[in-house]
Short mmCIF file of C-alpha atoms and ligand atoms in Angstrom, two decimals:
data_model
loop_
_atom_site.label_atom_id
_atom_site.label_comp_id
_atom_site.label_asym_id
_atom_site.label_seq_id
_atom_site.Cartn_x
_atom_site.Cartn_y
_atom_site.Cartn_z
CA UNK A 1 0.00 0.00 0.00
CA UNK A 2 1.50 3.38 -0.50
CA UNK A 3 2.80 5.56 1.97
CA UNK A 4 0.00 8.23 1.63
CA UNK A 5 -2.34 5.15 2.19
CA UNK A 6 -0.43 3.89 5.01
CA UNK A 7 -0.80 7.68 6.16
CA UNK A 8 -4.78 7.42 6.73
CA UNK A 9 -4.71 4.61 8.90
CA UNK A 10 -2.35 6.74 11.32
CA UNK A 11 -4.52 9.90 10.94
CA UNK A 12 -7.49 7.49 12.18
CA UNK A 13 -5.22 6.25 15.32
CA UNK A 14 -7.53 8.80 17.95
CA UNK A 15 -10.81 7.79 16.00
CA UNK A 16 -10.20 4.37 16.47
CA UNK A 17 -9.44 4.87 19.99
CA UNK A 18 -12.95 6.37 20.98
CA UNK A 19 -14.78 4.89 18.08
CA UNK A 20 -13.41 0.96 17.72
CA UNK A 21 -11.94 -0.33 20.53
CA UNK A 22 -15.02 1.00 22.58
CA UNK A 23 -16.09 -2.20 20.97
CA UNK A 24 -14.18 -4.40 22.96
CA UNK A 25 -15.07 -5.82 26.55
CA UNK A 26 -13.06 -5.50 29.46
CA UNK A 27 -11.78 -8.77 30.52
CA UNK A 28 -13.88 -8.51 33.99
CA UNK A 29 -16.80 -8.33 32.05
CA UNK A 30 -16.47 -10.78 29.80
CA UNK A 31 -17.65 -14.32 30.50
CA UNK A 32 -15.08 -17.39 30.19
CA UNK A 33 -15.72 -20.99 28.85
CA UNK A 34 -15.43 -22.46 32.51
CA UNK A 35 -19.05 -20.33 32.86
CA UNK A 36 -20.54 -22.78 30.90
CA UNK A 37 -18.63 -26.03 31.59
CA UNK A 38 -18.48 -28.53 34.47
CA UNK A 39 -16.02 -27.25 37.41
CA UNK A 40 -13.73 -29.85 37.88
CA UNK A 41 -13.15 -28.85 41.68
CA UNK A 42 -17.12 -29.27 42.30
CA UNK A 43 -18.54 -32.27 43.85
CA UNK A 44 -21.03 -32.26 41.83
CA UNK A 45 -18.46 -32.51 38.55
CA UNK A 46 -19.51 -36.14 37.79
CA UNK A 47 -23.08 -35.56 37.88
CA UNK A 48 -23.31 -32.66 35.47
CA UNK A 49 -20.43 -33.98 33.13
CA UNK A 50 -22.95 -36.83 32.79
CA UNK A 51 -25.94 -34.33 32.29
CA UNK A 52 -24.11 -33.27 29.93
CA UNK A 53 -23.34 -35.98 28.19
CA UNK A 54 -27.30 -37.04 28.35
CA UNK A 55 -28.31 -34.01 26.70
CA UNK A 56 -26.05 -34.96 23.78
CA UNK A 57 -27.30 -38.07 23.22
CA UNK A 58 -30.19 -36.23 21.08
CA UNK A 59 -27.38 -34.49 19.06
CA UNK A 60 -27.52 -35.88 15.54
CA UNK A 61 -24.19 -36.86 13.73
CA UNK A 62 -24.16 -34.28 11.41
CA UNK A 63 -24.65 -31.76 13.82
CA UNK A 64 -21.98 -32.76 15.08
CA UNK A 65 -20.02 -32.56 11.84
CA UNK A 66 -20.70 -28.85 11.56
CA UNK A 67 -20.13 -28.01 14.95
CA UNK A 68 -16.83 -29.89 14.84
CA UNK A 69 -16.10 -28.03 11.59
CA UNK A 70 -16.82 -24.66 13.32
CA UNK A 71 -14.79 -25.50 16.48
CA UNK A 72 -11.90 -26.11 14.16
CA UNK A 73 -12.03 -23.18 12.20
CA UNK A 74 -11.92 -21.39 15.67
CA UNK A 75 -9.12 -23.15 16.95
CA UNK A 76 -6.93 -21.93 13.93
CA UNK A 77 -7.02 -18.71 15.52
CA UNK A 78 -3.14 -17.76 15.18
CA UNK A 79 -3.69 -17.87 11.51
CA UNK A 80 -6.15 -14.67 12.28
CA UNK A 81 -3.94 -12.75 14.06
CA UNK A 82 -1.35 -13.82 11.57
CA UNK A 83 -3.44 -12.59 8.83
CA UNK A 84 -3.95 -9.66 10.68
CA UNK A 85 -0.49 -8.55 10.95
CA UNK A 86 0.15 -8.55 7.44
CA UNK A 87 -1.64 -5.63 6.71
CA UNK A 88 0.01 -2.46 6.05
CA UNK A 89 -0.24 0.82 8.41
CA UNK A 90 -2.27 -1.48 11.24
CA UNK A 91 0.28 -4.22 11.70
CA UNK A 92 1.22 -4.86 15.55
CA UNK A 93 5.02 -3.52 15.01
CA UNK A 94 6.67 -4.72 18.42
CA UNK A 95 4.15 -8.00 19.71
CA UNK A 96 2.96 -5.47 22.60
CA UNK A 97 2.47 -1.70 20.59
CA UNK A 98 0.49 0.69 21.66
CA UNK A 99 -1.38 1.58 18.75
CA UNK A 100 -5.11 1.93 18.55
CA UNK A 101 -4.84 -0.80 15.47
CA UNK A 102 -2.31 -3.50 17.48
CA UNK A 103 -4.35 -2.82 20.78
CA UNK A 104 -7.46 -4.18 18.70
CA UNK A 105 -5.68 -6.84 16.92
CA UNK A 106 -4.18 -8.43 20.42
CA UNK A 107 -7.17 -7.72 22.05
CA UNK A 108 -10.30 -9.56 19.74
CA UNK A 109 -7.52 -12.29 19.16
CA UNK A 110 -7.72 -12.74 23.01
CA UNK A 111 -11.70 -12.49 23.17
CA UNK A 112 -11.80 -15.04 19.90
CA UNK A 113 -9.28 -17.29 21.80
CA UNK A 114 -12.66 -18.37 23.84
CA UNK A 115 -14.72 -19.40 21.30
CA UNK A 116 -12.19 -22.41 20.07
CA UNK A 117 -11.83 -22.80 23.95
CA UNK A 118 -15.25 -23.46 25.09
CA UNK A 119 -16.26 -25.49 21.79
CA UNK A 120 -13.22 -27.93 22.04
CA UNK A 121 -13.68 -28.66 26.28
CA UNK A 122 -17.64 -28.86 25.44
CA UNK A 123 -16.79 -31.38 22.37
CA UNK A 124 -14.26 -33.43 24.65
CA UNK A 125 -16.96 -33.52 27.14
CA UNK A 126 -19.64 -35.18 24.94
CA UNK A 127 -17.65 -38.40 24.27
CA UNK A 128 -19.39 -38.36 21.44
CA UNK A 129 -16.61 -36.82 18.79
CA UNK A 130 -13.12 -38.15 18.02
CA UNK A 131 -10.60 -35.70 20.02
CA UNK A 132 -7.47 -36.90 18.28
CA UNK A 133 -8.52 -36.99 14.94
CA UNK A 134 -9.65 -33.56 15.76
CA UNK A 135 -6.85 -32.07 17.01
CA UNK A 136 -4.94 -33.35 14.07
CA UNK A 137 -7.08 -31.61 11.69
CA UNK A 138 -6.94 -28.40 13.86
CA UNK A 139 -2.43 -29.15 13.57
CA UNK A 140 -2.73 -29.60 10.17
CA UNK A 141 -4.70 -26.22 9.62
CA UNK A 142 -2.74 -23.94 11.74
CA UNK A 143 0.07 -25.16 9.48
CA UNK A 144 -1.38 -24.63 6.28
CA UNK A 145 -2.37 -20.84 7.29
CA UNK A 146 -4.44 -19.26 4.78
CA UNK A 147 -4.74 -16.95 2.10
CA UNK A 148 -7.38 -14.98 1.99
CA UNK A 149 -6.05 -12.54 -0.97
CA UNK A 150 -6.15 -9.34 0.71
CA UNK A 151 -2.80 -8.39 -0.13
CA UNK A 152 -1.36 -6.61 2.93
CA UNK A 153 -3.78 -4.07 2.35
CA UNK A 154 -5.83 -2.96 5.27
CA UNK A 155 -9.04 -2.02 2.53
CA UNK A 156 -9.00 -5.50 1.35
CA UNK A 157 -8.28 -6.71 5.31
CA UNK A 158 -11.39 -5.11 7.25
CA UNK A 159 -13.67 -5.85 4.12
CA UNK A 160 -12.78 -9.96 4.47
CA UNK A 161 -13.23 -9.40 8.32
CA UNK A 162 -16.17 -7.40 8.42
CA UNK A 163 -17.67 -10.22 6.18
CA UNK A 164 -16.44 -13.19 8.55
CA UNK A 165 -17.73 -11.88 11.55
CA UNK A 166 -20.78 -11.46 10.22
CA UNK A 167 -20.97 -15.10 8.45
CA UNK A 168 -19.37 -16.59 12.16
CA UNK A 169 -22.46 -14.85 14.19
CA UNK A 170 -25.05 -16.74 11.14
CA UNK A 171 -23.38 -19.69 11.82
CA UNK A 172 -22.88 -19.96 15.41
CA UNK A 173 -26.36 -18.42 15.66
CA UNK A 174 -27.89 -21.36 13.33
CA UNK A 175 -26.05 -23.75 15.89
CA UNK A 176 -27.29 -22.96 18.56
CA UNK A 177 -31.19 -22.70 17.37
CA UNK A 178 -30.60 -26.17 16.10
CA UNK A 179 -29.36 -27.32 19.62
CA UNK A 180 -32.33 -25.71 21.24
CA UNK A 181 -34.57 -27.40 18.50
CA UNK A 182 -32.79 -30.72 19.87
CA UNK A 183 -33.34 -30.40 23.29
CA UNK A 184 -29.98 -28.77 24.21
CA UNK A 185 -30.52 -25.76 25.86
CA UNK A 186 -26.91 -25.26 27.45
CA UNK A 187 -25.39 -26.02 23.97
CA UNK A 188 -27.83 -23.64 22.60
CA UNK A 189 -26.45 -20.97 25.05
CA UNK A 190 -22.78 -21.92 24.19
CA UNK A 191 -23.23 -21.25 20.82
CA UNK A 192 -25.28 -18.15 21.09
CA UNK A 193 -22.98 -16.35 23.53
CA UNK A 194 -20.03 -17.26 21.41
CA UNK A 195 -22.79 -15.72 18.06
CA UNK A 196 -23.25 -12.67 20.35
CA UNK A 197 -19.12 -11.95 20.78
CA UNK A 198 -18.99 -12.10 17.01
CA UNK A 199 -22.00 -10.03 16.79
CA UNK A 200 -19.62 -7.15 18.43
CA UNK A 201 -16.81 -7.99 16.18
CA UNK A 202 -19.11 -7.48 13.03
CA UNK A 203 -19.90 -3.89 14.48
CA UNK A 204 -16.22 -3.06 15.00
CA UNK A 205 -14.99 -4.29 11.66
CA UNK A 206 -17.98 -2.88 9.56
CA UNK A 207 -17.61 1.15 11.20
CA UNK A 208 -13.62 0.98 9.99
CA UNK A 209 -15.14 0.20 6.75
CA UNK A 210 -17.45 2.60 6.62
CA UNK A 211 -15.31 5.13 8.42
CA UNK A 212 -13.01 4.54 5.34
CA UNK A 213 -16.26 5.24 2.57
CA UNK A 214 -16.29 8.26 4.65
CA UNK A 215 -12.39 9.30 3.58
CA UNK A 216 -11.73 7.05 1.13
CA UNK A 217 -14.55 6.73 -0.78
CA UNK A 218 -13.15 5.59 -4.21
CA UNK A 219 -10.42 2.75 -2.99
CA UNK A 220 -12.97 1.43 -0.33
CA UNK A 221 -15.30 0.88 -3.34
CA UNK A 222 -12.75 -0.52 -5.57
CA UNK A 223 -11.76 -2.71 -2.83
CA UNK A 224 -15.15 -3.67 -1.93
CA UNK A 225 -15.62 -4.72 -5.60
CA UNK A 226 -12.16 -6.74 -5.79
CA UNK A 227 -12.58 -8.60 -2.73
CA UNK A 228 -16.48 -9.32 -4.04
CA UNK A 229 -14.16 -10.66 -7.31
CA UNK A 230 -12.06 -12.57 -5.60
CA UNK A 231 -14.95 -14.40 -3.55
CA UNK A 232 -14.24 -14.35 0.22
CA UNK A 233 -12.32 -17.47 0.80
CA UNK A 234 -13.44 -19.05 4.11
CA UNK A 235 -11.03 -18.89 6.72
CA UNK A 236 -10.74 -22.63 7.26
CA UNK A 237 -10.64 -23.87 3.28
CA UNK A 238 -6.99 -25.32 3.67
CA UNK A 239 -8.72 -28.26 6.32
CA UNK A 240 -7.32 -31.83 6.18
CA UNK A 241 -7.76 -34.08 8.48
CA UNK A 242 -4.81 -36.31 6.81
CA UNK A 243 -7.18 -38.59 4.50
CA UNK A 244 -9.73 -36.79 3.10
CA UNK A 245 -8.45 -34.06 0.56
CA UNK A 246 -11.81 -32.62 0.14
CA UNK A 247 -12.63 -31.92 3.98
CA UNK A 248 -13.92 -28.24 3.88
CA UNK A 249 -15.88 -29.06 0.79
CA UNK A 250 -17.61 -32.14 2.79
CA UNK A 251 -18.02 -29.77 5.67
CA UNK A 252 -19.40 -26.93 3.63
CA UNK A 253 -22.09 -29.49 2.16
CA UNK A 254 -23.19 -30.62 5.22
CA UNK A 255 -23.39 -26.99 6.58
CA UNK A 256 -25.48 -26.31 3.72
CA UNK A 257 -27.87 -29.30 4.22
CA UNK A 258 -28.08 -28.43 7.60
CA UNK A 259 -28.98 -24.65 7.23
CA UNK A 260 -26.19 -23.84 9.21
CA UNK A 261 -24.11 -21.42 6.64
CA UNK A 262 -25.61 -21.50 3.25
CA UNK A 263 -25.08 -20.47 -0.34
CA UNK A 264 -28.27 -18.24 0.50
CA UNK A 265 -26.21 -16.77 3.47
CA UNK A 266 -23.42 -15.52 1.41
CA UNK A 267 -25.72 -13.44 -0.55
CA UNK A 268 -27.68 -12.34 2.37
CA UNK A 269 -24.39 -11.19 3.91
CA UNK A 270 -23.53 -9.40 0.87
CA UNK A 271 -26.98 -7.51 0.82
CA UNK A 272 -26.21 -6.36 4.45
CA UNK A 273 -22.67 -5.07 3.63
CA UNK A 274 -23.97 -3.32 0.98
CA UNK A 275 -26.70 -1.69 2.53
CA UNK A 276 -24.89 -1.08 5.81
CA UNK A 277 -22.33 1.13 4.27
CA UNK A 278 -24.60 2.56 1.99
CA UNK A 279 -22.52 1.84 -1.37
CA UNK A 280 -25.45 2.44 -3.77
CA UNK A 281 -25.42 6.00 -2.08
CA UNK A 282 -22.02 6.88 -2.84
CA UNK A 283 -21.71 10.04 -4.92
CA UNK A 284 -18.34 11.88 -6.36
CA UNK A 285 -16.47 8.69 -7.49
CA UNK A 286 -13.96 8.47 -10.27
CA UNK A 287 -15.16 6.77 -13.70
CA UNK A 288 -13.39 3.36 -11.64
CA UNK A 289 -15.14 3.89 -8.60
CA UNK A 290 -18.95 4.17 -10.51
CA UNK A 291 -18.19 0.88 -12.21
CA UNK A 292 -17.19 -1.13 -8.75
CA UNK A 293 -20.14 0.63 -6.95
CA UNK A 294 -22.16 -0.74 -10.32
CA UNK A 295 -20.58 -4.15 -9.84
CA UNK A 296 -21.18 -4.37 -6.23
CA UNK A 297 -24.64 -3.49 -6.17
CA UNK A 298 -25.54 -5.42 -8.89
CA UNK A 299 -23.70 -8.92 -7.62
CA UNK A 300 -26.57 -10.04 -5.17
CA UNK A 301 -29.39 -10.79 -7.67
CA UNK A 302 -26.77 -12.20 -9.91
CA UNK A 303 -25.57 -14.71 -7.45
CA UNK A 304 -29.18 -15.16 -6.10
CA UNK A 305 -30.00 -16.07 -9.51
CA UNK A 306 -26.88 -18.82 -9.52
CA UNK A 307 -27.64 -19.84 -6.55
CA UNK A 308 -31.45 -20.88 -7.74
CA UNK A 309 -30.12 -22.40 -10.68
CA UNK A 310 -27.73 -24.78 -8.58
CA UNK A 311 -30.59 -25.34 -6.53
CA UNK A 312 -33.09 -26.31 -9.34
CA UNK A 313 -30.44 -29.66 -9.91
CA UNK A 314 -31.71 -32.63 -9.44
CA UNK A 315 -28.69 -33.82 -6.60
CA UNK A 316 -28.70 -37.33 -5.68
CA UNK A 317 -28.13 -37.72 -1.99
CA UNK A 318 -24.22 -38.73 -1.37
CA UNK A 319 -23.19 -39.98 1.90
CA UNK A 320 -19.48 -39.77 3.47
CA UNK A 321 -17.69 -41.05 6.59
CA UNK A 322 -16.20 -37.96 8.94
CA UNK A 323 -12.70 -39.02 10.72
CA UNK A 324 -14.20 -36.61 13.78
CA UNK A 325 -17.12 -39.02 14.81
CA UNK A 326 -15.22 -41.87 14.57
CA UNK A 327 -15.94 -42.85 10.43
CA UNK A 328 -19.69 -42.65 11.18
CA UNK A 329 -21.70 -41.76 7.77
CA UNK A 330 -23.54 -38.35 6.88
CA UNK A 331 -25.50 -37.71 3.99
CA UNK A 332 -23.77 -34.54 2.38
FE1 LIG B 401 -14.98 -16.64 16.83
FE1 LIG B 402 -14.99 -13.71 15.02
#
C-alpha cells in the first residue's frame, strides 16, 4: 500500500481509539468458557459432566459434523492474528504496541481465543466426537495458514473481516437454534454467547469500513468490488484431516444441508454489507469507482439467480464417513 495510504490509517489512530476499541469488553466483564462447563473442583463434577453428556445423546451426527467443523475453524485462531499482521499501516510492530490498530488486533484475538476454547472442552466432554482426529485436523490447519487474498492491504483486510464476523455470528447463531430445537438448551447458550461476541466484532470491523467510505470513498469501493471478485475465501478452506483431501468441501455441504451457513447466506451477507455502508449511495467517485459501486450493487441478484439455478439440480443424496465421529456416515 502506499505511503500516503499507510498515512490514513495513522490519521485514524484517535478515532479508532474512541470509536473501535469502545467495541471491545473488558476482561472482567467478559464471560469465560469455565461459565458454561463442568467445574472440575465441584462435587457435583460427575453428575453434570454426565448431564451433559445425556443431553447430547439427542445431538444428531451431522450436527456434530458442523459443529466440529466450526470449532476447528476457531481453533486456527493464530492464523487470524497472523493474517492480521500482514496488513500495512495497522500491523502490531513490536508484539505489545500501543497503537489503537495492534491494541485491537491483540485484544479480539484474546476475546476469539474463547470461542475455540469453550467449543473444544464442550466437544471433549460429549464423548461423542473423536478428540485426536480432531486435534490433528486443527495441527494440520494452523500449518497450512491461509490466504485470503487481501494483499497486505488494510481495505482489502477489514472488508474480508467485516464479512467473517458477520458469516461466524449466522453460523454460530444457526447452531445454537438447532441445539435448542434438539433439546440442548446449554449447547444452545454456548453457541449463542459465542454468536453474540462475534456479533460485536461485526460492528467493530464494519464502522472501519465505513469510516473509510467516509475518507476514502473511491479505494474502499474498488476494494469492496475486488474482494467481491475474488470471492471471500473461508477462513478454514486449507482443512485436512490427513485422508480426506476434500474436507472443507464435505463440511461446507453438510453446513449447507443443515442450514447452518448457506449459499443463500453468502448473498444475504452481501446484501447487508452493501446496505450497511450505503454503497449504492455513494456520490463523487472516479469513472473506476462508478463501475465497482455498479458491480457491487448489482452482484446479489446475480448470485441469487446462480444460486437458484444450482438449486433447481436434481442432486442425488451422497453420503461420506467424517474421521471426527469416529468414520460414522452423513448424507452430504
Ligand atoms: Fe470466533
Ligand atoms: Fe470472530
Amino acid at each position: 500500500m502506499s505511503p500516503q495510504k499507510v498515512e490514513i490509517f495513522k490519521s485514524l489512530q484517535d478515532w479508532a481509539k474512541d470509536n473501535i476499541l469502545v467495541h471491545l469488553k473488558p476482561v472482567e466483564k467478559c464471560w469465560q468458557p469455565q461459565d458454561f462447563l463442568p467445574d472440575p473442583s465441584s462435587e457435583s463434577f460427575h453428575d453434570d459432566v454426565k448431564e451433559l453428556r445425556q443431553r447430547s445423546k439427542e445431538l444428531p451426527d451431522d450436527y456434530f459434523v458442523v459443529l466440529v467443523g466450526d470449532m476447528i475453524t476457531e481453533e486456527a485462531l493464530p492464523t487470524y492474528q497472523t493474517m492480521l499482521n500482514t496488513l500495512d499501516g495497522v500491523r502490531d510492530e513490536t508484539g505489545a504496541s500501543l497503537t489503537s490498530w495492534a491494541i485491537w488486533t491483540r485484544a479480539w484475538t484474546a476475546e476469539e481465543n474463547r470461542h475455540g476454547d469453550l467449543l473444544n472442552k464442550y466437544l471433549y466432554l460429549t464423548g461423542r466426537v473423536d478428540m485426536r482426529q480432531i486435534e490433528r485436523t486443527i495441527q494440520y490447519l494452523i500449518g497450512s495458514g491461509m490466504d485470503p487474498r487481501t494483499e497486505n492491504n488494510p481495505y482489502l483486510g477489514f472488508i474480508y473481516t467485516s464479512f467473517q464476523e458477520r458469516a461466524t455470528f449466522i453460523s454460530h447463531g444457526n447452531t445454537a437454534r438447532l441445539a435448542k430445537e434438539h433439546g440442548d438448551l446449554k449447547l444452545a447458550q454456548v453457541c449463542g454467547i459465542i454468536a453474540s461476541d462475534e456479533k460485536r466484532h461485526e460492528t467493530a470491523y464494519t464502522k472501519i469500513i465505513e469510516k473509510l467510505f467516509e475518507v476514502d470513498p473511491d479505494e474502499t469501493v474498488l476494494s469492496f468490488a475486488d474482494m467481491m471478485k475474488k470471492k471471500i475465501a473461508m477462513p478454514a478452506h486449507l482443512m485436512f484431516d490427513g485422508r480426506d483431501d476434500n474436507l472443507f468441501e464435505h463440511f461446507s455441504a453438510v453446513a449447507q444441508r443443515l442450514g447452518v451457513y448457506t449459499a443463500k447466506d453468502y448473498a444475504d451477507i452481501l446484501e447487508f454489507l452493501v446496505a450497511r455502508w450505503k454503497v449504492g449511495e455513494l456520490t463523487g467517485l472516479s469513472g473506476e469507482g462508478r463501475k465497482a459501486q455498479d458491480f457491487v450493487c448489482n452482484l446479489v441478484p446475480r448470485i441469487r439467480r446462480i444460486e437458484e439455478r444450482a438449486q433447481g439440480r436434481a442432486k442425488h443424496a451422497e453420503s461420506m464417513r467424517f474421521g471426527w465421529i469416529y468414520d460414522r456416515e452423513v448424507v452430504l
